[in-house]
Coordinates of N, CA and C in Angstrom, one line a residue:
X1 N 0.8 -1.2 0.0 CA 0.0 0.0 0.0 C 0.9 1.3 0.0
X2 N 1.9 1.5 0.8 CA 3.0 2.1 0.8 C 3.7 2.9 -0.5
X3 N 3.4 1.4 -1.1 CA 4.3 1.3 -2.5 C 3.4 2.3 -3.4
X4 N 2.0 1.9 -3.4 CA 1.6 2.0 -4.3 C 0.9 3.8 -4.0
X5 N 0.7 4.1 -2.6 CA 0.4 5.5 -2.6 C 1.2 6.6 -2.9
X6 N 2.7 6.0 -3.1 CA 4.0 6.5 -3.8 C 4.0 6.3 -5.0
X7 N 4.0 5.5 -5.7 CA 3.8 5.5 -7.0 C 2.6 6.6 -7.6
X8 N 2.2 6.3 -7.0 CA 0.4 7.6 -7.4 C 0.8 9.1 -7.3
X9 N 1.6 9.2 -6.0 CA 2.2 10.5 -5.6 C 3.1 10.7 -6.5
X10 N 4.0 10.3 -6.9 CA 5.1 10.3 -8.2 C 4.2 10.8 -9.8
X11 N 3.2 9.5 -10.0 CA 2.4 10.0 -11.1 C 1.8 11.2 -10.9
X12 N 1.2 11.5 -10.0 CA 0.2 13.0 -10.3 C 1.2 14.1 -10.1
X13 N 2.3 13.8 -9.6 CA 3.4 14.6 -10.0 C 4.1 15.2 -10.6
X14 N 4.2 14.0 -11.6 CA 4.4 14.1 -13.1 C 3.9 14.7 -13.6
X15 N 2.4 14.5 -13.6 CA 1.0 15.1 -14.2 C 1.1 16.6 -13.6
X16 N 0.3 17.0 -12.4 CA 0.5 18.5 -11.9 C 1.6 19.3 -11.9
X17 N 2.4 18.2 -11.1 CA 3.7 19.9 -10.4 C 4.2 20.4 -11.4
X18 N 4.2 21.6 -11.7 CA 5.0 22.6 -11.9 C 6.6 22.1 -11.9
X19 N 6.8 21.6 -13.2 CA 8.6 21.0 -13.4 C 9.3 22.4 -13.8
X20 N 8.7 23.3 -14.6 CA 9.8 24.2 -15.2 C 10.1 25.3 -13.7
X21 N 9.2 25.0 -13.3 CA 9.7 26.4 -11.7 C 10.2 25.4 -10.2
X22 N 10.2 24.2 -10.3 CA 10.5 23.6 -9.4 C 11.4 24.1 -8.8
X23 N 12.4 24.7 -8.9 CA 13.2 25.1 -7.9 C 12.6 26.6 -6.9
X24 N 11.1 26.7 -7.2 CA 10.5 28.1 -6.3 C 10.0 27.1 -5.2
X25 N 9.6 25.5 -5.3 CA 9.0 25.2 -4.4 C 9.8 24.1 -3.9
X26 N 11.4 24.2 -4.1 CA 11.9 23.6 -3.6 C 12.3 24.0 -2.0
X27 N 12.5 25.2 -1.8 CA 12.9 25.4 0.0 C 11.4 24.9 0.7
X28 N 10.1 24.8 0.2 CA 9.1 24.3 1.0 C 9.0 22.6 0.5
X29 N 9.7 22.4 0.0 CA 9.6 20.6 0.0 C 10.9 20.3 1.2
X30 N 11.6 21.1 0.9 CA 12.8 20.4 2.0 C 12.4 21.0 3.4
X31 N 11.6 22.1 3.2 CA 10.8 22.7 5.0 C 9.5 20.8 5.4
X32 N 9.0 20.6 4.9 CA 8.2 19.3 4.6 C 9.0 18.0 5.1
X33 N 10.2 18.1 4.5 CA 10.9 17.0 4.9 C 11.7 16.8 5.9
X34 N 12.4 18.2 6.5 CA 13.0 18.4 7.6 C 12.1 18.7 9.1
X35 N 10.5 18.9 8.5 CA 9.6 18.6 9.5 C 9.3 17.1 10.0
X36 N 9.1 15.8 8.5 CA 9.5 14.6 8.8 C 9.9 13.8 9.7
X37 N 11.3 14.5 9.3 CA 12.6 13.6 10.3 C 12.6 14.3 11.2
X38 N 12.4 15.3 11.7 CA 12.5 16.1 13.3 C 11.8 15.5 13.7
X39 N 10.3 15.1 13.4 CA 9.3 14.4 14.0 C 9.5 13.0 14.4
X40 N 10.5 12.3 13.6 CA 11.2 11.2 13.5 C 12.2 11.1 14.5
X41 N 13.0 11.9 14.8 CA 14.1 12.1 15.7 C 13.7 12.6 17.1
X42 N 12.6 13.5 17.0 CA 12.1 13.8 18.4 C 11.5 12.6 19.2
X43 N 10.4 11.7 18.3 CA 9.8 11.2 18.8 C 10.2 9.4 18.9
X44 N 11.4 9.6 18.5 CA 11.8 7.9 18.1 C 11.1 7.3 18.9
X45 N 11.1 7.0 20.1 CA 11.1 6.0 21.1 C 9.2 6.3 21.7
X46 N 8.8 7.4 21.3 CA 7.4 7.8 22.0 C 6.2 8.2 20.1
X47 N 6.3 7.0 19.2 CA 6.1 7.8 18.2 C 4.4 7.9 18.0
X48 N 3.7 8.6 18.0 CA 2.3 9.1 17.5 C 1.9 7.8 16.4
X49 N 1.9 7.3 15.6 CA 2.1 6.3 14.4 C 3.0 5.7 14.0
X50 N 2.6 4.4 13.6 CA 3.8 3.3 12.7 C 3.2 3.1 11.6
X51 N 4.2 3.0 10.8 CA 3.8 2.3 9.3 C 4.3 1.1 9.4
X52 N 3.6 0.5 9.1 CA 3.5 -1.5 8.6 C 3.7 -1.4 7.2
X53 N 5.2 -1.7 7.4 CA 5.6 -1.9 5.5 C 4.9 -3.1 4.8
X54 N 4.6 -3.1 3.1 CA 4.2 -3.6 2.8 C 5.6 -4.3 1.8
X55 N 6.1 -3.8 0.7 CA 7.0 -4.1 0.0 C 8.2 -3.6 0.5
X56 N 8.1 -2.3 1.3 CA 9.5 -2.1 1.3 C 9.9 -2.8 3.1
X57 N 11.5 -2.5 3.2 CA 11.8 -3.6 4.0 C 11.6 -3.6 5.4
X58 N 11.1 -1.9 5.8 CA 10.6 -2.3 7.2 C 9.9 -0.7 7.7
X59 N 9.8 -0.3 8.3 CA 9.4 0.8 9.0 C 10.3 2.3 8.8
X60 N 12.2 1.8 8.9 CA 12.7 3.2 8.7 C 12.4 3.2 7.1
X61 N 12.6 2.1 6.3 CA 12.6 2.6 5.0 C 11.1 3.5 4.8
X62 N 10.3 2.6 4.6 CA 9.3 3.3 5.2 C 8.9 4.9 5.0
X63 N 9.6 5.7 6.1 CA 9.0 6.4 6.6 C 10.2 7.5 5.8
X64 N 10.9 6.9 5.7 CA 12.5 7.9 4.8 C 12.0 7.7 3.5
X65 N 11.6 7.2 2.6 CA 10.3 6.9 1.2 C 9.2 8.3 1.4
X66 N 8.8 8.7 2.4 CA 7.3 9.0 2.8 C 8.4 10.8 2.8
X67 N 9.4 11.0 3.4 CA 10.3 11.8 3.8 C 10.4 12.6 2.7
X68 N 11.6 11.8 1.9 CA 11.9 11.9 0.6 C 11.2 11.9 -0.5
X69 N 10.4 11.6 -0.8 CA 9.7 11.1 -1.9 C 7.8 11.5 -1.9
X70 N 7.3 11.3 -1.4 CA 5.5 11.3 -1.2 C 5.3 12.6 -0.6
X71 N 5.6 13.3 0.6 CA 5.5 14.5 1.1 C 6.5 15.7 0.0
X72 N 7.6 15.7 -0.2 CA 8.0 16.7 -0.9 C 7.3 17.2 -2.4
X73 N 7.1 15.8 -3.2 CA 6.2 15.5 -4.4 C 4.5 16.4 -4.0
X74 N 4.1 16.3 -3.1 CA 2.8 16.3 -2.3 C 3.3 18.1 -2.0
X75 N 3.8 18.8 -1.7 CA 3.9 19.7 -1.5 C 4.3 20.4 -3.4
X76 N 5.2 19.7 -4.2 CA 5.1 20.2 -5.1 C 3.7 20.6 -5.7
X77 N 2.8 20.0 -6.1 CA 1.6 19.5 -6.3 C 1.0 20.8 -5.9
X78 N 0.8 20.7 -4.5 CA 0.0 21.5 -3.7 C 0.3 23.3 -4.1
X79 N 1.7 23.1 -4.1 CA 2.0 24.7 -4.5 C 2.0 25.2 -5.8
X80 N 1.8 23.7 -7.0 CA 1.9 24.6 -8.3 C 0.5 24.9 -8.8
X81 N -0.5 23.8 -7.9 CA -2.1 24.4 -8.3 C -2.6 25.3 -7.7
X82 N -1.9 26.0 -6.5 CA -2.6 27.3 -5.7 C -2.8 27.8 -6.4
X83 N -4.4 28.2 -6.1 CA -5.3 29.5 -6.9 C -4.9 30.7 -6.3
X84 N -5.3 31.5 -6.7 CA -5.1 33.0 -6.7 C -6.1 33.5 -6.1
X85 N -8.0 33.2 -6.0 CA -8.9 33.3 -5.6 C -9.3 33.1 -4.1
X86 N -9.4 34.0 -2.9 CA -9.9 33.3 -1.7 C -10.5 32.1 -1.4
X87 N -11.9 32.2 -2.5 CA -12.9 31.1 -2.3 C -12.0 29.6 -2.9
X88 N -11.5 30.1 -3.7 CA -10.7 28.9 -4.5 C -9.4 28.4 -3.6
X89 N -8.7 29.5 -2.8 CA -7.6 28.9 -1.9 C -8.3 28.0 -0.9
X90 N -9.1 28.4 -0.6 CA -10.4 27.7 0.9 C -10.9 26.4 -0.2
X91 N -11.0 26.3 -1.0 CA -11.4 25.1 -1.9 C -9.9 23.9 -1.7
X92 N -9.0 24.5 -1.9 CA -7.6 23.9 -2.6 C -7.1 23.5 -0.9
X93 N -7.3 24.0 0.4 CA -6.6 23.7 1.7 C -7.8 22.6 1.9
X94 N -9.0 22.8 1.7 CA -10.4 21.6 1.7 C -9.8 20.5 1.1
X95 N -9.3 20.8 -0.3 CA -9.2 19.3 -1.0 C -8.1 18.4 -0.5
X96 N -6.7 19.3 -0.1 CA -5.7 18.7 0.4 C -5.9 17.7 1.2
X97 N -6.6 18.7 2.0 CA -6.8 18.1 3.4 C -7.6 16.6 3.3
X98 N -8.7 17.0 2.6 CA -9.0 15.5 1.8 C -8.7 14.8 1.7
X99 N -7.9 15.0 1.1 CA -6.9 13.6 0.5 C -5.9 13.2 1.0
X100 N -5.5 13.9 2.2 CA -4.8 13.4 2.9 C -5.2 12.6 4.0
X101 N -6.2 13.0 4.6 CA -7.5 12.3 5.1 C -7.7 10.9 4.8
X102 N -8.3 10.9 3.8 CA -8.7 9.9 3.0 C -7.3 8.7 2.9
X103 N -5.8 9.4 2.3 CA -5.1 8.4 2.1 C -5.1 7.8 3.6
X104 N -4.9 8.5 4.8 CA -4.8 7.9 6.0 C -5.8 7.3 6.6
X105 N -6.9 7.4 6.3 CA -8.2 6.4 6.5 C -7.9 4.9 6.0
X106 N -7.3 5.2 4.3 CA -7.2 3.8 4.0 C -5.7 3.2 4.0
X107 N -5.0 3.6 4.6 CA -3.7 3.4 5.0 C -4.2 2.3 6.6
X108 N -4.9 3.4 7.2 CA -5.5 2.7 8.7 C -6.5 1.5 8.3
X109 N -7.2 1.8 7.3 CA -8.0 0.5 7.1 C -7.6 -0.6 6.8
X110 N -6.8 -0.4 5.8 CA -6.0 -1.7 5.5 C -4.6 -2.3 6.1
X111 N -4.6 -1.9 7.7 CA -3.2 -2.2 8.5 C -2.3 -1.7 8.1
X112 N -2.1 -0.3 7.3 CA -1.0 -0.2 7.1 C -0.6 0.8 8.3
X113 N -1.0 1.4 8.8 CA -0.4 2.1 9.6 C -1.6 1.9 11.0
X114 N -0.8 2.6 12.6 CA -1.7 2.3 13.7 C -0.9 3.6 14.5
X115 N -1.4 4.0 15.5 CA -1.9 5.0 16.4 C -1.1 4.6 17.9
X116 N -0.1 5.2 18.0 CA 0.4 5.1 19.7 C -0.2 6.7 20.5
X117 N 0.2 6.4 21.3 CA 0.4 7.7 22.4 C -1.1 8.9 22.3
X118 N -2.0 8.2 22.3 CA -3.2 8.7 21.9 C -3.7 9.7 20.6
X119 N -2.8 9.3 19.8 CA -3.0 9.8 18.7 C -4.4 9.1 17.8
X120 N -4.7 9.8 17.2 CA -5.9 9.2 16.2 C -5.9 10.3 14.9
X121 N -6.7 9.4 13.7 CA -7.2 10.2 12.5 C -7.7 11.2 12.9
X122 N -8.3 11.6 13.7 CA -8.9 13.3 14.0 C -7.5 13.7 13.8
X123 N -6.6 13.3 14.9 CA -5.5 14.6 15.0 C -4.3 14.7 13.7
X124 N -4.8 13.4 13.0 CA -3.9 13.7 11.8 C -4.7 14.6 11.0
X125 N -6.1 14.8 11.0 CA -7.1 16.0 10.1 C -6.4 17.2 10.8
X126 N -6.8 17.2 12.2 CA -6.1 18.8 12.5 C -5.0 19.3 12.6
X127 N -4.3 18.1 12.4 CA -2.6 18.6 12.2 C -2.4 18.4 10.3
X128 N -3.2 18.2 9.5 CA -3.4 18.3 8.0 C -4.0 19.9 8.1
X129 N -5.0 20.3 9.1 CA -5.5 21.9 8.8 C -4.3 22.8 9.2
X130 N -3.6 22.8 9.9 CA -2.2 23.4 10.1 C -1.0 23.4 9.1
X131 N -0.8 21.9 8.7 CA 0.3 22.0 8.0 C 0.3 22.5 6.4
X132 N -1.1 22.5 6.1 CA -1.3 23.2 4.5 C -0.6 24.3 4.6
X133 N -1.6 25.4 5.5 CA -1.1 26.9 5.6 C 0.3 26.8 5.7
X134 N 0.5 26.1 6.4 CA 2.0 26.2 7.3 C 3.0 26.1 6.1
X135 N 2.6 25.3 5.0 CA 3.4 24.7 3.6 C 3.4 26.3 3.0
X136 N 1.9 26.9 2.9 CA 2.3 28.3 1.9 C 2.9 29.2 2.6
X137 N 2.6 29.2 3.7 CA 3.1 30.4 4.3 C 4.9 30.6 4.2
X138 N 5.3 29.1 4.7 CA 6.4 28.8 4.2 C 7.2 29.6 2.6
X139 N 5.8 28.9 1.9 CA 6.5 29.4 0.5 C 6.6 30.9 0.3
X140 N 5.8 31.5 0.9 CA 5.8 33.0 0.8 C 6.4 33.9 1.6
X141 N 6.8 33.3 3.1 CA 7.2 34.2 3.9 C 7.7 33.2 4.8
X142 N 9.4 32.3 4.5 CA 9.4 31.5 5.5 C 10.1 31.5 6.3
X143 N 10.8 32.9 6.8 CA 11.1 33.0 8.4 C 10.0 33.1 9.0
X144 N 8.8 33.3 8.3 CA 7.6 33.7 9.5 C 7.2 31.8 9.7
X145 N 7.3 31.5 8.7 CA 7.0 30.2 9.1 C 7.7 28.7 10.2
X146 N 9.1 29.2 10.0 CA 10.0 28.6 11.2 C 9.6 29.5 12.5
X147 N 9.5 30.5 12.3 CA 9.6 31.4 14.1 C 8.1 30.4 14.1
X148 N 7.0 30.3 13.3 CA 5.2 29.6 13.8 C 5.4 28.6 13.9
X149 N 6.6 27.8 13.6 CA 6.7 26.4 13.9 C 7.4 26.1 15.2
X150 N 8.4 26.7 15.6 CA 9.0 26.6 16.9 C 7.6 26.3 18.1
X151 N 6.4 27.1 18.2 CA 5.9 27.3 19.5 C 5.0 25.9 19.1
X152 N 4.4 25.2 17.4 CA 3.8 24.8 17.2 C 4.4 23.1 17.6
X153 N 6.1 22.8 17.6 CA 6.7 21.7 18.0 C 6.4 21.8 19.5
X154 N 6.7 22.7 20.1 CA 6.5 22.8 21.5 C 5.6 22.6 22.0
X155 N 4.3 23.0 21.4 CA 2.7 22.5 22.0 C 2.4 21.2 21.8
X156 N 3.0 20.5 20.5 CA 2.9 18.9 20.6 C 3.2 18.0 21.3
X157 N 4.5 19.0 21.3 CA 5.7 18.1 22.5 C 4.8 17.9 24.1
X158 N 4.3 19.1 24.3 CA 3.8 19.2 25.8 C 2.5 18.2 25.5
X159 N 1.9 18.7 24.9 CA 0.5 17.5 24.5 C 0.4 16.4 24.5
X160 N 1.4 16.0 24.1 CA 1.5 14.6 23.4 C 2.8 14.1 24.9
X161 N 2.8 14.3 25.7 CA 4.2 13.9 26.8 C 5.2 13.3 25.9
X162 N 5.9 14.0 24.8 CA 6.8 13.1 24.2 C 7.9 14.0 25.8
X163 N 8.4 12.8 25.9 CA 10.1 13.1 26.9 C 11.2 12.9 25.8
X164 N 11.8 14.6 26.2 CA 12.8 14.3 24.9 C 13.9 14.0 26.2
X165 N 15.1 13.2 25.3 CA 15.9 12.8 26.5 C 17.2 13.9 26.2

């Protein structure tokens, strides 16, 4: 399932993103991925979800695939179809969110992934309503977006009792 939600992410990729400007939405694919593995690194030992590999060989590949590859692609995407329109941006953070929703529903339905530390699909929807903005904002103005991320790792942290050691 892994495989194949990456493979899709790759094709629509291909299809949508914006290849001739790719390098405008490259500092917010690597802000995406360095959010990732911080998440990864913070929380090793205390982590909110697992992925149950299907093809690939275990959990870090996994999740370094998801890192690399599905999120950065996924942000490409997202930033070469932003509309210009209010009603239409409010349509475009709806659909994301959707579909990100959605892949993690059936991610969850079909074993691929499970829920530690009281996490659930809700909080992956409300942490999908945060991290869209958080993606443009980024692209537009992204020291503002690292200084809104610092207080935003910290409220998790406290939330969620990760003990960082």
């Amino acid at each position: 399932m892994h495989v194949a939600y990456s493979i899709l992410i790759i094709l629509a990729a291909w299809r949508w993103g914006d290849w001739k400007n790719w390098r405008l939405y490259h500092p917010s694919m690597l802000f995406i991925t360095a959010g990732g593995f911080l998440y990864e690194y913070l929380t090793k030992d205390q982590t909110m979800w697992k992925f149950h590999p299907d093809f690939l060989y275990n959990q870090t590949v996994t999740v370094v695939v998801y890192a690399l590859v599905t999120m950065p692609l996924s942000v490409l995407i997202f930033l070469s179809l932003y509309p210009k329109t209010i009603g239409r941006k409010l349509i475009h953070f709806g659909l994301w969110i959707a579909i990100y929703a959605s892949g993690e529903w059936l991610l969850l339905s079909m074993g691929r992934i499970s829920y530690q530390n009281n996490w659930s699909l809700r909080y992956s929807v409300l942490f999908d309503m945060m991290m869209f903005p958080m993606i443009r904002l980024h692209h537009t103005k992204p020291l503002v977006a690292y200084a809104l991320s610092i207080p935003i790792v910290v409220s998790l942290i406290y939330l969620f009792h990760i003990q960082l050691e």
